[in-house]
Coordinates of C-alpha atoms and ligand atoms in Angstrom, one line a residue:
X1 CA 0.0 0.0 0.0
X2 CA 1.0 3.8 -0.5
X3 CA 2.6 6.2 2.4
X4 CA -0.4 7.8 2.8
X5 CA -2.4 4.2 3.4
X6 CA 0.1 3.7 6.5
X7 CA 0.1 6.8 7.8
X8 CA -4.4 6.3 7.6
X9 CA -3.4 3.2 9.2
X10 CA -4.3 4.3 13.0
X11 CA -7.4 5.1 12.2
X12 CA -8.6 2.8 10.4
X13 CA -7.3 0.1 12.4
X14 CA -9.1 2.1 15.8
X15 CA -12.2 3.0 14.0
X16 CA -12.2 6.4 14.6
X17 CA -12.6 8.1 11.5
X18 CA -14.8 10.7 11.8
X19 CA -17.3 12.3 9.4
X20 CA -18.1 15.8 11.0
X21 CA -17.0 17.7 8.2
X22 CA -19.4 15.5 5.8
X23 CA -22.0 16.5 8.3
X24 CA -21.4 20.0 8.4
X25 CA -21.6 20.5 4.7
X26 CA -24.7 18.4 4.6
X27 CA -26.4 20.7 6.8
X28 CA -24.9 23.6 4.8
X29 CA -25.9 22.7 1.2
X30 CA -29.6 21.4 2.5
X31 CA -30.2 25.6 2.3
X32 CA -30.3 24.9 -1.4
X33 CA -30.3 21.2 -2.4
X34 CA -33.2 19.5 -1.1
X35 CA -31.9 17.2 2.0
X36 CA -28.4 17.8 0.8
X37 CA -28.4 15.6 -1.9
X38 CA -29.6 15.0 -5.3
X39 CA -31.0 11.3 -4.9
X40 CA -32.8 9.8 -2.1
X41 CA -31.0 7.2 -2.2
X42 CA -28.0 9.4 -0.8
X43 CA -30.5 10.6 2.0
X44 CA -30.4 9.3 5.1
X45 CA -27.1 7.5 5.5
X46 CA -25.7 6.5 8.8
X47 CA -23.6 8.6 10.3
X48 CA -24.2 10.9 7.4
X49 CA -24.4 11.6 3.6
X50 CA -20.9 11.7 2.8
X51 CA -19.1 14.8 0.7
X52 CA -16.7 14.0 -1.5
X53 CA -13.2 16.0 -3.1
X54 CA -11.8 13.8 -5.1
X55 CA -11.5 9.5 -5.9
X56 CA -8.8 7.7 -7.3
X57 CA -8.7 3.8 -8.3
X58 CA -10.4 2.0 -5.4
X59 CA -10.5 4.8 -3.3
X60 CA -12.9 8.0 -2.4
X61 CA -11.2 11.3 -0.3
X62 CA -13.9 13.0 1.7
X63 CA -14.2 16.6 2.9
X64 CA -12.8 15.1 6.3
X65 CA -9.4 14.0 5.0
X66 CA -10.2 10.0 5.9
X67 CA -9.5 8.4 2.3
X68 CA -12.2 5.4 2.4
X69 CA -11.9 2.1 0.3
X70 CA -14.5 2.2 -2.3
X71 CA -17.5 -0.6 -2.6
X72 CA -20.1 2.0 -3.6
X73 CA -18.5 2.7 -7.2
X74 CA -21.0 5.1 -7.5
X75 CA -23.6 2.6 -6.9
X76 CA -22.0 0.0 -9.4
X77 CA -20.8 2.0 -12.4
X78 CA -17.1 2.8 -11.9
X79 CA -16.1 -0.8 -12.6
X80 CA -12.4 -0.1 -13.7
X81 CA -11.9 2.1 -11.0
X82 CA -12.4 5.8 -10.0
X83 CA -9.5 7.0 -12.2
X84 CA -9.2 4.4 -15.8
X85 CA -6.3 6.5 -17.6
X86 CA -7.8 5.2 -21.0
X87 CA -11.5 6.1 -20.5
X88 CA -10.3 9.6 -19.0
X89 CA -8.2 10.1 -22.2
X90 CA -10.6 8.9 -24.4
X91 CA -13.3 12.1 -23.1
X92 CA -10.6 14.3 -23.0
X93 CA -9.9 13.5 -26.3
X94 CA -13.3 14.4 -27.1
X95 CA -13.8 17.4 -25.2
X96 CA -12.1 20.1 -27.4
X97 CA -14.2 18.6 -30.7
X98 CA -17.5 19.7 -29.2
X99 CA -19.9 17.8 -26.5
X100 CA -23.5 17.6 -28.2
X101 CA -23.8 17.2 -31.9
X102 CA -27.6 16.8 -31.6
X103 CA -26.9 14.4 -34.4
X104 CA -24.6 11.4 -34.8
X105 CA -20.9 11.0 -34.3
X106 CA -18.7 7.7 -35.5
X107 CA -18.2 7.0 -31.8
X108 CA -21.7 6.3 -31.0
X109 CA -22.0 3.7 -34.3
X110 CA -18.5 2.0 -32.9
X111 CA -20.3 1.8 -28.8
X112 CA -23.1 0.3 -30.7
X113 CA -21.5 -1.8 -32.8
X114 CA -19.9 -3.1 -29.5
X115 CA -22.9 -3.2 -27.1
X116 CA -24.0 -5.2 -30.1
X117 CA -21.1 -7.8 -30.6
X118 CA -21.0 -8.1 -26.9
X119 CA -24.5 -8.7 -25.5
X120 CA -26.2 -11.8 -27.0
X121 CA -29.7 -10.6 -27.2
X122 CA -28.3 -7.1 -28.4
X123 CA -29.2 -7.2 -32.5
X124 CA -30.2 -3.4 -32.7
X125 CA -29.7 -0.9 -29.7
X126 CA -30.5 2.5 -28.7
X127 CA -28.6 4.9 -26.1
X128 CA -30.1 7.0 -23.2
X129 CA -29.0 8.8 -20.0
X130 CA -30.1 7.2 -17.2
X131 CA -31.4 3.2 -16.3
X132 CA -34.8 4.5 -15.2
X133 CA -35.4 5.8 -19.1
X134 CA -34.0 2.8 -20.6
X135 CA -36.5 0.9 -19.0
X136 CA -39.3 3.3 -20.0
X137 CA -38.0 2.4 -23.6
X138 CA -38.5 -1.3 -22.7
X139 CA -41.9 -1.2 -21.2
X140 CA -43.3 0.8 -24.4
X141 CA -41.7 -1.8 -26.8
X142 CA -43.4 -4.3 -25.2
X143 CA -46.7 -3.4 -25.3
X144 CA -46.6 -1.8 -29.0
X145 CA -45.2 -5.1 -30.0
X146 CA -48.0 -7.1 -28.8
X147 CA -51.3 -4.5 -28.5
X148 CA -51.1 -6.0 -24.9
X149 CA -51.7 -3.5 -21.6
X150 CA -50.0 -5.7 -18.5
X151 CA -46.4 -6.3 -17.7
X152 CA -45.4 -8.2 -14.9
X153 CA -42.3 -7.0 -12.8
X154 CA -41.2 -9.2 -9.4
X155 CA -41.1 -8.2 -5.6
X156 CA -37.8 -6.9 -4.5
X157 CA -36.8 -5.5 -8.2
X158 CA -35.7 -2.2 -8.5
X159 CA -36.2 -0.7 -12.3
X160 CA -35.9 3.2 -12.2
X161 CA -38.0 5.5 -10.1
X162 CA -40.3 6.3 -12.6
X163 CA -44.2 6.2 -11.7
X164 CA -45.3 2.8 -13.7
X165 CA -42.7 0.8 -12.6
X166 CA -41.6 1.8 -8.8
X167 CA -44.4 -1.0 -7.4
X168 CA -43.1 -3.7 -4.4
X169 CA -39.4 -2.5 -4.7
X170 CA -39.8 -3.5 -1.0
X171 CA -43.4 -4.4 -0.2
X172 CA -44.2 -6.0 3.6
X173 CA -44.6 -9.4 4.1
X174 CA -48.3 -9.3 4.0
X175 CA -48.7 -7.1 0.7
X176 CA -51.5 -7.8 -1.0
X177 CA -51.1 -6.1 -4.6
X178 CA -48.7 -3.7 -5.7
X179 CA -47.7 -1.0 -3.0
X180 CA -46.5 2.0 -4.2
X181 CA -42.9 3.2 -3.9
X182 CA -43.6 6.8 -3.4
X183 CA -45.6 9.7 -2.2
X184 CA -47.5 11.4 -5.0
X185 CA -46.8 8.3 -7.1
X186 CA -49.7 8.1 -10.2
X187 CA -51.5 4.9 -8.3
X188 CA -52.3 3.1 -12.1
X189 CA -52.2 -0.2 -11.2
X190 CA -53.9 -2.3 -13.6
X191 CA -51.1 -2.5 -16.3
X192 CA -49.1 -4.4 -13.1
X193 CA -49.0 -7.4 -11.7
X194 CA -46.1 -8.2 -9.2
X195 CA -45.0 -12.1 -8.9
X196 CA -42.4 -13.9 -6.7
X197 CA -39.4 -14.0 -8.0
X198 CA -37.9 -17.7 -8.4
X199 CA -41.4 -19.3 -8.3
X200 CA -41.8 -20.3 -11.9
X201 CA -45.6 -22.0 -11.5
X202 CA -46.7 -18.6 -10.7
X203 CA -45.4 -17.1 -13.6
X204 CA -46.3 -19.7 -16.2
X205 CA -49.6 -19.2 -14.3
X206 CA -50.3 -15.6 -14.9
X207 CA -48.8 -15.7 -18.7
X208 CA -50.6 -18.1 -19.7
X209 CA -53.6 -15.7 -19.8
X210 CA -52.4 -14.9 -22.8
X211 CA -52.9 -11.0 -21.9
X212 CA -49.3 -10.4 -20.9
X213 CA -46.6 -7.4 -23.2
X214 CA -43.6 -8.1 -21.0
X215 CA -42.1 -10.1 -18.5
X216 CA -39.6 -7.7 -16.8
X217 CA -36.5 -8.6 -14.3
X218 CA -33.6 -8.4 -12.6
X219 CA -31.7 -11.3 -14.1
X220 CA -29.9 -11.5 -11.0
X221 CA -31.8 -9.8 -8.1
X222 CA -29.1 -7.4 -7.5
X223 CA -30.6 -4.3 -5.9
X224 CA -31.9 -6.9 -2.9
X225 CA -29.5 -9.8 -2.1
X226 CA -27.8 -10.7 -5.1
X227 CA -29.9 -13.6 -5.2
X228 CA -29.4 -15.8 -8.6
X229 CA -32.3 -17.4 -10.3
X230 CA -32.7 -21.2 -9.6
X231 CA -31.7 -23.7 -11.7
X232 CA -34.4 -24.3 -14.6
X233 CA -36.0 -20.8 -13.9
X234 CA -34.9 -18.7 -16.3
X235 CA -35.2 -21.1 -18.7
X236 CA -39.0 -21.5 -17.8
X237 CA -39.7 -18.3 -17.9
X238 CA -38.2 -18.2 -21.6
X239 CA -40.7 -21.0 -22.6
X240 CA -43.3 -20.0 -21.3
X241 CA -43.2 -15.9 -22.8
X242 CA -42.2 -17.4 -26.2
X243 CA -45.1 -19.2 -26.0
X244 CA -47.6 -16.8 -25.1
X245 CA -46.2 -14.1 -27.2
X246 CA -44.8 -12.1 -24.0
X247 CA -41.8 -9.9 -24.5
X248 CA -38.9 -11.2 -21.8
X249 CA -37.4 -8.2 -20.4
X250 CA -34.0 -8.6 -18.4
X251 CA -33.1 -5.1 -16.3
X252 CA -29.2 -5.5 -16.8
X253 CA -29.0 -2.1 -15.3
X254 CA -26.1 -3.7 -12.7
X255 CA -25.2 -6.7 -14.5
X256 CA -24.6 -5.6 -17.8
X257 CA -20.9 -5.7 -18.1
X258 CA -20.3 -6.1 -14.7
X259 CA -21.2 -10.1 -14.5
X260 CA -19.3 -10.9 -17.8
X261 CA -19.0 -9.1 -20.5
X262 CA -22.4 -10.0 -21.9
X263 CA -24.0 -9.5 -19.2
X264 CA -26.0 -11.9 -16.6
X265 CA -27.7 -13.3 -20.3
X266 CA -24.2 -14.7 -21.1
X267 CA -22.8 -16.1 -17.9
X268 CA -26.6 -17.4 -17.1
X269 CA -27.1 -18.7 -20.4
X270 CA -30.7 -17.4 -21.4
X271 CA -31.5 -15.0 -24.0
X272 CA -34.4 -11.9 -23.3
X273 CA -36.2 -10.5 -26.0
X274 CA -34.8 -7.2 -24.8
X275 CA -32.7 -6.1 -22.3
X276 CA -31.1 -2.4 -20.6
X277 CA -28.0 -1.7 -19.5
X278 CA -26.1 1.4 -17.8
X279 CA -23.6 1.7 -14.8
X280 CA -20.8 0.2 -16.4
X281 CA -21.3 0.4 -20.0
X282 CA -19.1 3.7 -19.5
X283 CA -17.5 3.6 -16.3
X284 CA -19.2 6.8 -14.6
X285 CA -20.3 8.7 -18.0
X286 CA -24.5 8.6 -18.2
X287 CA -24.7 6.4 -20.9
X288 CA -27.9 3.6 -20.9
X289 CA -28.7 1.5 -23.8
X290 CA -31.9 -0.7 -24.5
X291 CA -31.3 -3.6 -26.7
X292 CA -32.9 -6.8 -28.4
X293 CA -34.6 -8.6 -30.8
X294 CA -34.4 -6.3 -34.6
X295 CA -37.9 -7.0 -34.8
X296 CA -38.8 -5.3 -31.5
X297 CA -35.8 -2.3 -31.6
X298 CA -37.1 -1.2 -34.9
X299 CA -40.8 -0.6 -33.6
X300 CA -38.6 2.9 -32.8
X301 CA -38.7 3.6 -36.7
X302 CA -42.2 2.6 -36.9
X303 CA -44.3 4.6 -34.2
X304 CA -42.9 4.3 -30.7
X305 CA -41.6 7.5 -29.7
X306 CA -37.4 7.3 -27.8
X307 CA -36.1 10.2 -27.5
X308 CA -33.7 11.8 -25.4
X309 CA -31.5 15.4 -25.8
X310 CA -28.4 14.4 -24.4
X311 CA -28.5 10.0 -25.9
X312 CA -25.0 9.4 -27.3
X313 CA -23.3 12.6 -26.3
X314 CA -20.0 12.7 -27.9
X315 CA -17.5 12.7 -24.5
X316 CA -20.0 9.8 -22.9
X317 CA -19.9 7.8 -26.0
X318 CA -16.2 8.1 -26.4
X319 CA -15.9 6.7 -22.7
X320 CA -18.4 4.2 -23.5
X321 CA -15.9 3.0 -26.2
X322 CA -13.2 3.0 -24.1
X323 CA -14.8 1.3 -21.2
X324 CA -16.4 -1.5 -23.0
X325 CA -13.0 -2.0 -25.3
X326 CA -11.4 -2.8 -21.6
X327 CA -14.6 -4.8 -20.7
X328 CA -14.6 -7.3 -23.5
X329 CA -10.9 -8.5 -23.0
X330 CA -11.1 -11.3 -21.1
X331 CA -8.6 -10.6 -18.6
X332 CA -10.4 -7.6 -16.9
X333 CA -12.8 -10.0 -15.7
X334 CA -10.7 -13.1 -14.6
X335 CA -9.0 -10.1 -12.3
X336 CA -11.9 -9.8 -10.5
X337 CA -13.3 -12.9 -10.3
X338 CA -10.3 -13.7 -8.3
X339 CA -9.8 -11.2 -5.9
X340 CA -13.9 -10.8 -5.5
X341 CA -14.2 -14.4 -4.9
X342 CA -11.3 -14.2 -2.5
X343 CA -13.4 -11.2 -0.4
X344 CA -16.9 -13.2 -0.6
X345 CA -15.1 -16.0 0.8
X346 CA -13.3 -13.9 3.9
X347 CA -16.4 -12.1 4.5
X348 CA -17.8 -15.5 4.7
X349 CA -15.6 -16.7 6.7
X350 CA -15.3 -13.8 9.8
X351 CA -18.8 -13.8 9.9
X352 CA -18.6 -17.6 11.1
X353 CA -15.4 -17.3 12.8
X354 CA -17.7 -14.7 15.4
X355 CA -21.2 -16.9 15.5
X356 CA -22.9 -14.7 13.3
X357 CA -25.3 -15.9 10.7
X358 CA -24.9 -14.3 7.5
X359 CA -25.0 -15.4 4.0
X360 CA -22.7 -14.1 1.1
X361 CA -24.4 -14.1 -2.2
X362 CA -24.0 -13.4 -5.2
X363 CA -21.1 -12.7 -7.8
X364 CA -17.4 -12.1 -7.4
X365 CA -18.1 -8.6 -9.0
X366 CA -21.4 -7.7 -7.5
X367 CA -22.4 -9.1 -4.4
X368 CA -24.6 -9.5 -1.0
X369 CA -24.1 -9.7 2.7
X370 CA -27.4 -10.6 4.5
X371 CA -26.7 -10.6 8.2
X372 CA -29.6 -12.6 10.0
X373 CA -30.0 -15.4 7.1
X374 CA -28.5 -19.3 7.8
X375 CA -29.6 -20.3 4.2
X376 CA -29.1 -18.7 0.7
X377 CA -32.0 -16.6 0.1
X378 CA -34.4 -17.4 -2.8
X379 CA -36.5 -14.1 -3.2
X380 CA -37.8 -11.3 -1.4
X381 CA -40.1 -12.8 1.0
X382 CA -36.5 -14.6 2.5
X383 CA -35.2 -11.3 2.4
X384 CA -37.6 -9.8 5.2
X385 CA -35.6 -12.6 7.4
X386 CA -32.4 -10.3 7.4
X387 CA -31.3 -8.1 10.5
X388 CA -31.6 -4.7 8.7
X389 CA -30.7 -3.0 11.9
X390 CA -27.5 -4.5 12.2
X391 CA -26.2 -4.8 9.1
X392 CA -26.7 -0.7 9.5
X393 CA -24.7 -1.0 12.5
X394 CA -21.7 -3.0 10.9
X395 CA -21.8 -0.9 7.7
X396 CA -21.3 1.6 9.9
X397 CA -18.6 0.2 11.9
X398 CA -16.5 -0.3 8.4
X399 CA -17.0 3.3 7.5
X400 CA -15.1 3.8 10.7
X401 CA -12.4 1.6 9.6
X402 CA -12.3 3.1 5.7
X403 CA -14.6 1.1 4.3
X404 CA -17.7 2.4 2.0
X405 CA -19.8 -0.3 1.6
X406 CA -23.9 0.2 0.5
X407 CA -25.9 -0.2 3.9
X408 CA -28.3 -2.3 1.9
X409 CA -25.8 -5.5 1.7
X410 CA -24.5 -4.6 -1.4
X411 CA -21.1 -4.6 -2.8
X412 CA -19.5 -3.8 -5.8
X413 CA -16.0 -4.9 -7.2
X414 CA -13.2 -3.2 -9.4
X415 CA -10.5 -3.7 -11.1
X416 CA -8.4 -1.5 -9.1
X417 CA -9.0 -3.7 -5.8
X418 CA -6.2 -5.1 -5.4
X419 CA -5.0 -7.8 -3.8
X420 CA -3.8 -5.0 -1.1
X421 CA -7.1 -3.8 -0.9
X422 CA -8.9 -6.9 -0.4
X423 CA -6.6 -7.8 2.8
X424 CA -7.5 -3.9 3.9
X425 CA -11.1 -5.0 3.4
X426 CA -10.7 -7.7 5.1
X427 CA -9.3 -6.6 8.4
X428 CA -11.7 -3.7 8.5
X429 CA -14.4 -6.3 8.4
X430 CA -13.1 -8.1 11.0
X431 CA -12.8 -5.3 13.4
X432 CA -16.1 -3.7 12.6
X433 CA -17.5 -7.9 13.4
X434 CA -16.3 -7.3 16.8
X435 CA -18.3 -4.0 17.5
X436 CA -21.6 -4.9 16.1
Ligands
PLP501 C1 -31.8 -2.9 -12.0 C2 -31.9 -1.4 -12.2 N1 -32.7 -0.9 -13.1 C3 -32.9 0.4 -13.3 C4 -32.2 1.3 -12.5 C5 -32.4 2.8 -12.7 O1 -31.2 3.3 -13.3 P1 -30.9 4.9 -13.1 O2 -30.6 5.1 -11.6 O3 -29.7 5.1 -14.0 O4 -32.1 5.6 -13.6 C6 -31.4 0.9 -11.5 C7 -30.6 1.8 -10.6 O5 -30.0 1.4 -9.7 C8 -31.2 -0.5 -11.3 O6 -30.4 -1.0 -10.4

């Protein structure tokens, strides 16, 4: 590790890092940004929303000097690391021949063209800004490609924040129906229906009434638990929208790129009719995409409105480029499947070692830590088993000893975690173990 990692040491290793500064600016900036923040998923984090001045590889510096070790990545995107010398060069490159043509550029045909060679359901493609709009692409495919109203989404999946989809991102145990994810949220609910996840009778079930445009998931269940389909299931759920005439949806909004470079699809083996991507397709840069079938894709030349002022803006494409150039080669991935297989194991492992139940899920580059569970989880409803509370209080406890990790469960993996880092990591977890 660097000179200024040892001389951090102390604190990390005491736990005493302190975030007062964060705090103070928090309160400061609320005069003018709405709780401080910009997302509300940056509201309300224990000890405090954290302010930032600058991050580099695996690492974030914050406005109180304590340089953290980075599992955030900006909730998933910064895959290769805070600071990727060829994506930065790429947009610089870019910068001084102009930022929005309003029109298209070569390097928006060559991300394409490898979104398209990468992603195996990906035969035509379309760029946006955010995940939440590349989903609202998705949804509208679906039902102008089948004259069909309902789409089906699963408990415990995140797809944007948008009004028709933010249904039972976290519903209670005893939900009956979809429950709304927000205040002042339009309360249309007849277009939904929400299933259980990994409970392929009830899907086969409710497609089979033949009244179905889309079938839309997290491949892997990454914004809760990291939980991976169960053998057979995706595979069913193929079957049975091909044979109903049901557009198959898969949200690749964390996976895409990050799992392998085509995606959850590729490593899982099962091919949607369409599928969205963001977060890592460029490394930091809003780029999303929305891919598929031809057929389905070019519906957008015959009716079905996609638009977006800022899709395939020149610097964001040319670090799209870059990033998913780095993302194909083989190599970038094999990196992390080591090291991130090495930290799911000793995360594993110190959780046992102190008597704790916890269960580590997921994949080396994206995973979960559900304190509270003896058993892999299968869907949401095993989710509700998890001790929330404390997994708040250890994520907390790591923050005191440098380590930013989601206090959801999740974590995400670079390339820039080293093996240093992961030994960091681990002794951090250790410690913060013994305090919870
Ligand atoms: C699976 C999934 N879909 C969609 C979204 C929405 O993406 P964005 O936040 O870019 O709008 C997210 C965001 O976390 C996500 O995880």
């Amino acid at each position: 590790m660097s000179e200024a990692s040892v001389a951090d040491r102390r604190n990390w290793q005491d736990g005493t890092l302190s975030f007062e500064e964060s705090r103070r600016r928090i309160a400061e900036s609320s005069q003018w940004l709405a709780g401080g923040v910009s997302s509300n998923f940056r509201l309300g984090m224990s000890p405090t929303p954290l302010v930032f001045e600058r991050a580099e590889g695996a690492f974030l510096f914050d406005a109180d000097g304590n340089r953290l070790i980075d599992y955030y990545l900006g909730m998933g995107p910064m895959i290769l690391g805070h600071t990727p010398a060829d994506v930065i060069a790429a947009a610089a490159a870019q910068l001084p021949k102009g930022l929005l043509y309003g029109g298209q550029s070569a390097l928006e045909t060559e991300a394409a063209r490898l979104v398209c060679e990468m992603v195996p359901c990906a035969e035509r493609m379309r760029f946006c800004s955010s995940g939440s709009e590349a989903v609202q692409a998705a949804l509208r495919l679906t039902r102008a490609a089948t004259g069909r109203r309902v789409v089906i989404k699963f408990a415990g999946h995140y797809h944007g924040w948008f009004d028709n989809i933010l249904w039972s991102t976290a519903p209670p145990a005893d939900a009956s129906g979809p429950v709304a994810g927000s205040r002042g949220q339009a309360e249309e609910t007849r277009e939904i229906v929400v299933l259980p996840w990994n409970d392929l009778a009830a899907l086969q079930a409710r497609v089979a009434q033949n009244d179905v445009a889309g079938v839309i998931m997290e491949s892997v269940m990454c914004n809760s638990g990291a939980i991976l389909p169960l053998p057979g299931y995706l595979e069913g759920v193929r079957e049975a929208c091909t044979k109903a005439g049901t557009v198959l949806v898969f949200d690749e909004v964390v996976t895409g790129f990050r799992v392998a470079p085509g995606g959850a699809q590729a490593r899982l083996g099962v091919t949607p009719d369409l599928a969205t991507f963001a977060k890592a397709i460029a490394n930091g840069f809003p780029v999303a995409a929305v891919a598929g079938r031809k057929d389905l894709m070019d519906l957008m030349t015959q009716g079905v409105v996609h638009g977006g002022t800022y899709n395939g803006q020149a610097v964001a494409m040319a670090a799209t480029v870059a990033t998913l150039k780095r993302l194909r080669d083989p190599a970038t991935h094999a990196g992390m499947e080591i090291r991130g297989l090495r930290l799911m194991q000793g995360i594993q492992a110190a959780f046992d070692a102190a008597g704790i139940a916890a269960v580590v899920n997921g994949f080396p580059q994206i995973f979960h830590v559900a304190i509270g569970l003896t058993e892999k989880p299968r869907n949401w409803d095993d989710l509700l088993k998890m001790d929330r509370a404390r997994y708040v209080k250890f994520a907390t406890a790591l923050l005191r000893h440098g380590v930013r990790a989601l206090e959801r469960g999740a974590w995400f993996l670079s390339t820039e975690h080293n093996d240093d880092v992961i030994n960091a990591t681990l002794e951090a977890v250790q410690r913060a173990i013994s305090e919870i």
